[in-house]
Tab-separated table of C-alpha atoms in Angstrom:
chain	number	residue	atom	x	y	z
A	288	MET	CA	-6.553	-55.571	65.150
A	289	ASP	CA	-8.791	-57.707	63.003
A	290	GLU	CA	-6.014	-58.820	60.685
A	291	ASN	CA	-3.558	-59.653	63.427
A	292	LYS	CA	-6.041	-61.840	65.166
A	293	GLN	CA	-6.812	-63.752	62.013
A	294	GLN	CA	-3.138	-64.462	61.496
A	295	THR	CA	-2.767	-65.750	65.030
A	296	GLU	CA	-5.717	-68.049	64.573
A	297	GLU	CA	-4.443	-69.434	61.298
A	298	VAL	CA	-1.161	-70.343	62.891
A	299	GLU	CA	-2.918	-72.087	65.732
A	300	GLN	CA	-5.156	-74.007	63.398
A	301	GLU	CA	-2.212	-75.278	61.408
A	302	GLU	CA	-0.656	-76.720	64.522
A	303	VAL	CA	-3.879	-78.386	65.487
A	304	VAL	CA	-4.121	-79.985	62.061
A	305	GLU	CA	-0.497	-81.106	62.022
A	306	ASN	CA	-0.629	-82.786	65.369
A	307	PRO	CA	-2.577	-85.947	64.349
A	308	GLU	CA	0.030	-86.786	61.727
A	309	GLN	CA	2.533	-87.373	64.456
A	310	GLU	CA	0.405	-89.751	66.567
A	311	VAL	CA	-1.718	-92.348	64.804
A	312	VAL	CA	-4.512	-93.013	67.315
A	313	GLU	CA	-7.834	-92.576	65.462
A	314	GLU	CA	-9.934	-91.479	68.369
A	315	GLU	CA	-7.518	-88.767	68.993
A	316	ALA	CA	-7.821	-87.749	65.370
A	317	ASN	CA	-11.599	-87.500	65.780
A	318	GLU	CA	-11.208	-85.313	68.766
A	319	MET	CA	-8.777	-83.209	66.880
A	320	ASP	CA	-11.377	-82.866	64.131
A	321	GLU	CA	-13.853	-81.721	66.704
A	322	VAL	CA	-11.371	-79.240	68.065
A	323	ALA	CA	-10.685	-77.920	64.584
A	324	LYS	CA	-14.402	-77.700	63.831
A	325	LEU	CA	-15.177	-75.928	67.066
A	326	GLN	CA	-12.244	-73.645	66.571
A	327	GLN	CA	-13.538	-72.795	63.118
A	328	GLU	CA	-17.087	-72.202	64.333
A	329	LYS	CA	-15.816	-70.062	67.139
A	330	ASP	CA	-13.717	-68.059	64.700
A	331	GLU	CA	-16.640	-67.606	62.349
A	332	THR	CA	-18.895	-66.444	65.162
A	333	TYR	CA	-16.204	-64.077	66.278
A	334	GLN	CA	-15.830	-62.701	62.749
A	335	ARG	CA	-19.589	-62.127	62.624
A	336	LEU	CA	-19.361	-60.327	65.934
A	337	LEU	CA	-16.602	-58.073	64.600
A	338	ARG	CA	-18.534	-57.302	61.424
A	339	LEU	CA	-21.690	-56.509	63.355
A	340	GLN	CA	-19.750	-54.256	65.707
A	341	ALA	CA	-18.277	-52.402	62.722
A	342	ASP	CA	-21.750	-52.028	61.164
A	343	TYR	CA	-23.149	-50.742	64.423
A	344	ASP	CA	-20.317	-48.222	64.806
A	345	ASN	CA	-20.813	-47.000	61.252
A	346	PHE	CA	-24.553	-46.673	61.744
A	347	ARG	CA	-24.025	-44.703	64.931
A	348	ARG	CA	-21.569	-42.328	63.283
A	349	ARG	CA	-23.775	-41.795	60.234
A	350	THR	CA	-26.850	-41.235	62.388
A	351	GLN	CA	-25.086	-38.642	64.475
A	352	LYS	CA	-23.933	-36.792	61.374
A	353	ASP	CA	-27.440	-36.914	59.891
A	354	ARG	CA	-28.972	-35.556	63.061
A	355	GLU	CA	-26.465	-32.718	63.284
A	356	ASN	CA	-27.329	-31.825	59.709
A	357	ASP	CA	-31.043	-32.047	60.460
A	358	ARG	CA	-30.576	-29.675	63.366
A	359	LYS	CA	-28.542	-27.180	61.389
A	360	TYR	CA	-31.173	-26.823	58.657
A	361	LYS	CA	-34.279	-27.777	60.621
A	362	SER	CA	-35.932	-24.385	60.080
A	363	GLN	CA	-35.320	-24.319	56.345
A	364	SER	CA	-38.808	-25.389	55.261
A	365	LEU	CA	-40.568	-22.889	57.524
A	366	ILE	CA	-38.180	-20.103	56.545
A	367	GLU	CA	-38.749	-20.829	52.861
A	368	GLU	CA	-42.484	-20.472	53.529
A	369	LEU	CA	-41.895	-17.211	55.382
A	370	LEU	CA	-39.649	-15.522	52.788
A	371	PRO	CA	-42.502	-14.402	50.484
A	372	ALA	CA	-44.225	-12.807	53.490
A	373	LEU	CA	-40.944	-11.116	54.395
A	374	ASP	CA	-40.622	-9.812	50.798
A	375	ASN	CA	-44.137	-8.419	50.961
A	376	PHE	CA	-43.488	-6.912	54.370
A	377	GLU	CA	-40.494	-5.047	52.919
A	378	ARG	CA	-42.508	-3.882	49.930
A	379	ALA	CA	-45.361	-2.725	52.182
A	380	LEU	CA	-42.933	-0.773	54.359
A	381	GLN	CA	-41.540	1.013	51.294
A	382	VAL	CA	-44.945	2.523	50.549
A	383	GLU	CA	-44.949	6.015	51.969
A	384	ALA	CA	-47.392	6.053	54.853
A	385	GLN	CA	-49.553	9.012	55.743
A	386	ASP	CA	-49.725	7.651	59.276
A	387	GLU	CA	-46.166	7.823	60.534
A	388	LYS	CA	-46.810	6.382	63.957
A	389	TYR	CA	-48.556	3.350	62.480
A	390	ALA	CA	-45.684	2.837	60.025
A	391	GLU	CA	-43.206	3.063	62.856
A	392	GLY	CA	-45.002	0.282	64.738
A	393	MET	CA	-44.934	-1.898	61.651
A	394	ASN	CA	-41.253	-1.212	61.150
A	395	MET	CA	-40.576	-2.464	64.665
A	396	VAL	CA	-42.565	-5.631	64.026
A	397	TYR	CA	-40.547	-6.196	60.855
A	398	LYS	CA	-37.242	-5.802	62.715
A	399	GLN	CA	-38.369	-8.206	65.413
A	400	LEU	CA	-39.337	-10.805	62.810
A	401	LYS	CA	-36.096	-10.372	60.928
A	402	SER	CA	-34.021	-10.687	64.064
A	403	ALA	CA	-35.795	-13.934	65.082
A	404	LEU	CA	-34.948	-15.332	61.652
A	405	GLU	CA	-31.340	-14.146	61.844
A	406	LYS	CA	-30.972	-15.780	65.235
A	407	GLU	CA	-31.878	-19.048	63.509
A	408	GLY	CA	-29.056	-18.533	60.993
A	409	LEU	CA	-30.746	-16.585	58.177
A	410	GLU	CA	-28.487	-14.147	56.332
A	411	GLU	CA	-29.032	-11.815	53.394
A	412	ILE	CA	-26.770	-12.470	50.421
A	413	PRO	CA	-24.789	-9.343	49.444
A	414	ALA	CA	-25.588	-8.389	45.864
A	415	VAL	CA	-25.195	-4.847	44.475
A	416	GLY	CA	-21.503	-4.067	43.886
A	417	GLU	CA	-20.442	-7.698	44.367
A	418	GLU	CA	-18.859	-9.777	41.658
A	419	PHE	CA	-21.485	-12.003	40.064
A	420	ASP	CA	-21.392	-15.465	41.715
A	421	PRO	CA	-23.583	-18.129	40.091
A	422	HIS	CA	-23.833	-19.960	43.439
A	423	MET	CA	-25.375	-16.910	45.105
A	424	HIS	CA	-26.897	-14.863	42.308
A	425	GLN	CA	-29.361	-15.619	39.577
A	426	ALA	CA	-28.833	-13.285	36.619
A	427	VAL	CA	-32.146	-12.332	35.040
A	428	MET	CA	-30.755	-9.550	32.929
A	429	GLN	CA	-27.489	-8.305	31.455
A	430	VAL	CA	-26.933	-4.565	31.280
A	431	GLU	CA	-24.205	-2.119	30.255
A	432	ASP	CA	-23.268	0.293	33.011
A	433	GLU	CA	-20.120	2.360	32.971
A	434	ASN	CA	-20.300	2.916	36.709
A	435	TYR	CA	-19.569	-0.741	37.427
A	436	GLU	CA	-16.815	-3.182	36.514
A	437	SER	CA	-17.616	-6.025	34.183
A	438	ASN	CA	-19.409	-9.053	35.706
A	439	VAL	CA	-20.563	-7.068	38.736
A	440	VAL	CA	-24.125	-7.011	40.126
A	441	VAL	CA	-25.677	-3.598	39.406
A	442	GLU	CA	-29.203	-4.154	40.751
A	443	GLU	CA	-31.013	-6.575	43.014
A	444	LEU	CA	-34.560	-7.474	41.961
A	445	GLN	CA	-35.228	-9.898	44.817
A	446	LYS	CA	-33.181	-10.486	47.963
A	447	GLY	CA	-31.353	-13.771	48.276
A	448	TYR	CA	-30.821	-15.636	51.526
A	449	LYS	CA	-28.464	-18.134	53.122
A	450	LEU	CA	-29.358	-20.354	56.054
A	451	ASN	CA	-26.124	-20.965	57.910
A	452	ASP	CA	-23.784	-21.801	55.016
A	453	ARG	CA	-26.478	-23.002	52.602
A	454	VAL	CA	-28.002	-20.782	49.898
A	455	ILE	CA	-31.755	-21.282	50.270
A	456	ARG	CA	-32.688	-18.635	47.719
A	457	PRO	CA	-30.279	-16.944	45.313
A	458	SER	CA	-30.614	-13.203	44.735
A	459	MET	CA	-32.284	-12.251	41.466
A	460	VAL	CA	-29.982	-9.674	39.904
A	461	LYS	CA	-29.003	-7.577	36.913
A	462	VAL	CA	-25.359	-8.086	35.945
A	463	ASN	CA	-23.012	-5.733	34.106
A	464	GLN	CA	-21.637	-7.118	30.843
B	53	MET	CA	-14.972	-56.791	73.818
B	54	ASP	CA	-11.300	-56.117	73.279
B	55	GLU	CA	-10.408	-57.360	76.764
B	56	ASN	CA	-12.232	-60.650	76.375
B	57	LYS	CA	-10.444	-61.289	73.145
B	58	GLN	CA	-7.077	-60.728	74.669
B	59	GLN	CA	-7.850	-63.179	77.453
B	60	THR	CA	-8.816	-65.884	74.998
B	61	GLU	CA	-5.603	-65.548	73.098
B	62	GLU	CA	-3.453	-65.687	76.190
B	63	VAL	CA	-5.036	-68.944	77.278
B	64	GLU	CA	-4.531	-70.492	73.872
B	65	GLN	CA	-0.920	-69.507	73.729
B	66	GLU	CA	-0.151	-71.072	77.099
B	67	GLU	CA	-1.470	-74.424	75.966
B	68	VAL	CA	0.546	-74.394	72.827
B	69	VAL	CA	3.632	-73.928	74.910
B	70	GLU	CA	2.727	-76.624	77.471
B	71	ASN	CA	1.608	-79.298	75.026
B	72	PRO	CA	4.985	-80.856	74.059
B	73	GLU	CA	5.967	-81.368	77.667
B	74	GLN	CA	3.041	-83.646	78.525
B	75	GLU	CA	2.461	-87.381	78.147
B	76	VAL	CA	-0.074	-89.068	75.857
B	77	VAL	CA	-2.815	-89.650	78.448
B	78	GLU	CA	-2.551	-86.205	79.755
B	79	GLU	CA	-2.658	-84.950	76.253
B	80	GLU	CA	-5.954	-86.724	75.653
B	81	ALA	CA	-7.454	-85.224	78.763
B	82	ASN	CA	-6.174	-81.916	77.635
B	83	GLU	CA	-7.884	-82.314	74.331
B	84	MET	CA	-11.208	-83.032	76.054
B	85	ASP	CA	-10.626	-79.940	78.097
B	86	GLU	CA	-9.905	-78.065	74.948
B	87	VAL	CA	-13.171	-79.221	73.365
B	88	ALA	CA	-15.118	-78.095	76.409
B	89	LYS	CA	-13.224	-74.871	76.535
B	90	LEU	CA	-13.716	-74.150	72.849
B	91	GLN	CA	-17.395	-75.029	73.120
B	92	GLN	CA	-17.747	-72.598	75.985
B	93	GLU	CA	-15.871	-69.863	74.184
B	94	LYS	CA	-17.957	-70.398	71.071
B	95	ASP	CA	-21.153	-70.185	73.131
B	96	GLU	CA	-19.985	-67.051	74.857
B	97	THR	CA	-19.078	-65.425	71.575
B	98	TYR	CA	-22.484	-66.369	70.198
B	99	GLN	CA	-24.201	-64.883	73.245
B	100	ARG	CA	-22.237	-61.677	72.733
B	101	LEU	CA	-23.319	-61.656	69.103
B	102	LEU	CA	-26.976	-61.990	70.129
B	103	ARG	CA	-26.715	-59.221	72.716
B	104	LEU	CA	-25.004	-56.911	70.263
B	105	GLN	CA	-27.676	-57.615	67.644
B	106	ALA	CA	-30.386	-56.767	70.193
B	107	ASP	CA	-28.574	-53.542	71.163
B	108	TYR	CA	-28.234	-52.578	67.535
B	109	ASP	CA	-31.927	-53.220	66.836
B	110	ASN	CA	-32.932	-51.157	69.861
B	111	PHE	CA	-30.660	-48.340	68.859
B	112	ARG	CA	-32.075	-48.329	65.358
B	113	ARG	CA	-35.657	-48.235	66.597
B	114	ARG	CA	-34.952	-45.498	69.112
B	115	THR	CA	-33.069	-43.423	66.536
B	116	GLN	CA	-35.922	-43.643	64.076
B	117	LYS	CA	-38.411	-42.551	66.713
B	118	ASP	CA	-36.159	-39.674	67.781
B	119	ARG	CA	-35.775	-38.476	64.211
B	120	GLU	CA	-39.529	-38.602	63.584
B	121	ASN	CA	-40.011	-36.543	66.710
B	122	ASP	CA	-37.276	-34.111	65.652
B	123	ARG	CA	-39.030	-33.655	62.328
B	124	LYS	CA	-42.440	-33.111	63.884
B	125	TYR	CA	-41.230	-30.322	66.172
B	126	LYS	CA	-38.252	-29.095	64.181
B	127	SER	CA	-39.684	-25.574	63.802
B	128	GLN	CA	-40.515	-25.165	67.464
B	129	SER	CA	-37.492	-23.047	68.413
B	130	LEU	CA	-37.927	-20.647	65.481
B	131	ILE	CA	-41.681	-20.401	66.067
B	132	GLU	CA	-41.122	-19.638	69.736
B	133	GLU	CA	-38.820	-16.823	68.647
B	134	LEU	CA	-41.436	-15.557	66.184
B	135	LEU	CA	-44.432	-15.557	68.558
B	136	PRO	CA	-43.571	-12.235	70.285
B	137	ALA	CA	-43.296	-10.600	66.845
B	138	LEU	CA	-46.654	-12.122	65.907
B	139	ASP	CA	-48.186	-10.751	69.137
B	140	ASN	CA	-46.828	-7.301	68.347
B	141	PHE	CA	-48.041	-7.540	64.770
B	142	GLU	CA	-51.556	-8.236	66.054
B	143	ARG	CA	-51.353	-5.350	68.504
B	144	ALA	CA	-50.063	-3.006	65.784
B	145	LEU	CA	-52.910	-4.016	63.476
B	146	GLN	CA	-55.461	-3.201	66.192
B	147	VAL	CA	-54.351	0.412	66.254
B	148	GLU	CA	-56.771	2.358	64.102
B	149	ALA	CA	-54.848	3.538	61.055
B	150	GLN	CA	-55.481	6.845	59.348
B	151	ASP	CA	-54.036	5.339	56.196
B	152	GLU	CA	-56.434	2.535	55.273
B	153	LYS	CA	-54.604	1.334	52.201
B	154	TYR	CA	-51.371	0.990	54.142
B	155	ALA	CA	-53.148	-0.900	56.913
B	156	GLU	CA	-54.706	-3.208	54.348
B	157	GLY	CA	-51.276	-4.080	52.969
B	158	MET	CA	-50.015	-4.869	56.459
B	159	ASN	CA	-53.050	-7.017	57.147
B	160	MET	CA	-52.245	-9.086	54.072
B	161	VAL	CA	-48.642	-9.530	55.199
B	162	TYR	CA	-49.891	-10.684	58.591
B	163	LYS	CA	-52.208	-13.246	57.028
B	164	GLN	CA	-49.434	-14.568	54.826
B	165	LEU	CA	-47.127	-14.951	57.825
B	166	LYS	CA	-49.797	-16.648	59.865
B	167	SER	CA	-50.647	-19.058	57.093
B	168	ALA	CA	-46.980	-20.075	56.649
B	169	LEU	CA	-46.854	-20.843	60.368
B	170	GLU	CA	-50.109	-22.774	60.261
B	171	LYS	CA	-48.819	-24.818	57.363
B	172	GLU	CA	-45.975	-25.878	59.659
B	173	GLY	CA	-48.496	-27.075	62.283
B	174	LEU	CA	-49.075	-23.977	64.408
B	175	GLU	CA	-52.571	-23.680	65.887
B	176	GLU	CA	-54.214	-21.134	68.179
B	177	ILE	CA	-55.546	-22.594	71.412
B	178	PRO	CA	-59.267	-21.852	71.844
B	179	ALA	CA	-59.822	-19.868	75.025
B	180	VAL	CA	-62.842	-17.605	75.623
B	181	GLY	CA	-65.945	-19.690	76.375
B	182	GLU	CA	-63.920	-22.905	76.815
B	183	GLU	CA	-63.725	-24.818	80.049
B	184	PHE	CA	-60.492	-23.962	81.838
B	185	ASP	CA	-57.839	-26.586	81.022
B	186	PRO	CA	-54.589	-26.330	82.986
B	187	HIS	CA	-52.712	-28.052	80.119
B	188	MET	CA	-53.761	-25.310	77.678
B	189	HIS	CA	-54.539	-22.272	79.800
B	190	GLN	CA	-52.619	-20.355	82.383
B	191	ALA	CA	-54.999	-18.606	84.787
B	192	VAL	CA	-53.642	-15.206	85.779
B	193	MET	CA	-56.870	-14.001	87.364
B	194	GLN	CA	-60.121	-15.294	88.821
B	195	VAL	CA	-63.270	-13.289	88.202
B	196	GLU	CA	-66.967	-13.528	88.917
B	197	ASP	CA	-69.087	-13.267	85.795
B	198	GLU	CA	-72.741	-14.257	85.672
B	199	ASN	CA	-72.639	-14.581	81.883
B	200	TYR	CA	-70.365	-17.623	82.058
B	201	GLU	CA	-70.495	-20.998	83.751
B	202	SER	CA	-68.100	-21.721	86.579
B	203	ASN	CA	-64.517	-22.672	85.599
B	204	VAL	CA	-64.891	-21.202	82.124
B	205	VAL	CA	-62.404	-18.846	80.440
B	206	VAL	CA	-63.953	-15.355	80.221
B	207	GLU	CA	-61.052	-13.409	78.746
B	208	GLU	CA	-57.822	-14.095	76.893
B	209	LEU	CA	-54.893	-11.831	77.789
B	210	GLN	CA	-52.371	-13.481	75.492
B	211	LYS	CA	-52.971	-16.050	72.759
B	212	GLY	CA	-51.758	-19.576	73.343
B	213	TYR	CA	-50.407	-21.867	70.646
B	214	LYS	CA	-49.983	-25.550	69.882
B	215	LEU	CA	-47.442	-26.945	67.436
B	216	ASN	CA	-48.977	-30.121	66.081
B	217	ASP	CA	-50.230	-31.736	69.314
B	218	ARG	CA	-47.783	-30.005	71.660
B	219	VAL	CA	-48.667	-26.868	73.640
B	220	ILE	CA	-45.745	-24.514	73.020
B	221	ARG	CA	-47.316	-21.570	74.835
B	222	PRO	CA	-50.425	-21.762	77.017
B	223	SER	CA	-53.033	-18.994	76.722
B	224	MET	CA	-52.955	-16.436	79.535
B	225	VAL	CA	-56.551	-16.161	80.692
B	226	LYS	CA	-59.082	-14.908	83.236
B	227	VAL	CA	-61.232	-17.708	84.619
B	228	ASN	CA	-64.720	-17.555	86.096
B	229	GLN	CA	-64.958	-18.751	89.718
């Protein structure tokens, strides 16, 4: 649209400029100058308007994208703070309790916590038995294990997590050579 | 914007077509008209530019404010999901455990969780002994208690929380008449 308009205006301006050469009255020439000048100023203002409109549109689009992104990962900082507590919760639950009823209560609390986090988009990264993936797994050790194929995760030392599609903590793993 | 532009071009094209058919005097008058017309169009375009600039500035300001607000309360939805688990954790910890070591481990997990939430801006609302505040407290019962002043909270049935300066869950309380 922008280009077409500019072409149209150029054609019009040429005609305005050519006109005075046909008639020799000076006053008329002055007025034609004024017309040309005004036309030019009007065009310039219009071009500024178009540029500003384009800037505005771009800003609006970018802002919307940024805000969608913000929303998608808004809980990341809190979840990152909570993961060590979640790790410890899991470790604490693995201790064999002499008080089964108490342990059962704690297990329910853990599940409730975990499910609130999952609802927000938290997901455990699969590890043991998976092919080693440097985007998901952090290899802290290489081992030789006949039970697994080469380059496969044989043990998980710390759980990894994704928030929606973003890895927020890779799994710490042992990988088969 | 598009419509206005189209109008302008139509008018200009008509004149270009009419011009050759008119006499010199008329032409002069036409040129004066054209000056006035161009001046007006230029002014209108400039006014549109100013309005658009003002809109853009407003939008930018509002967006920035919105995003600051988003950031301040970004964890609210997750925290609201976590509060019932936190309540249950507290209840579970109040059960007297026969396995002290196990209970100690769970207590540490609870503290770690709580501190991650506090770091994000979560705060318990003071209740017992405070003057009843309908913005912070939800009265579920009225009692008569000589040990407290009138209109003072005498018992908390469920903890209330603020996230930064926003009450995300009022305390459920008994209030002295």
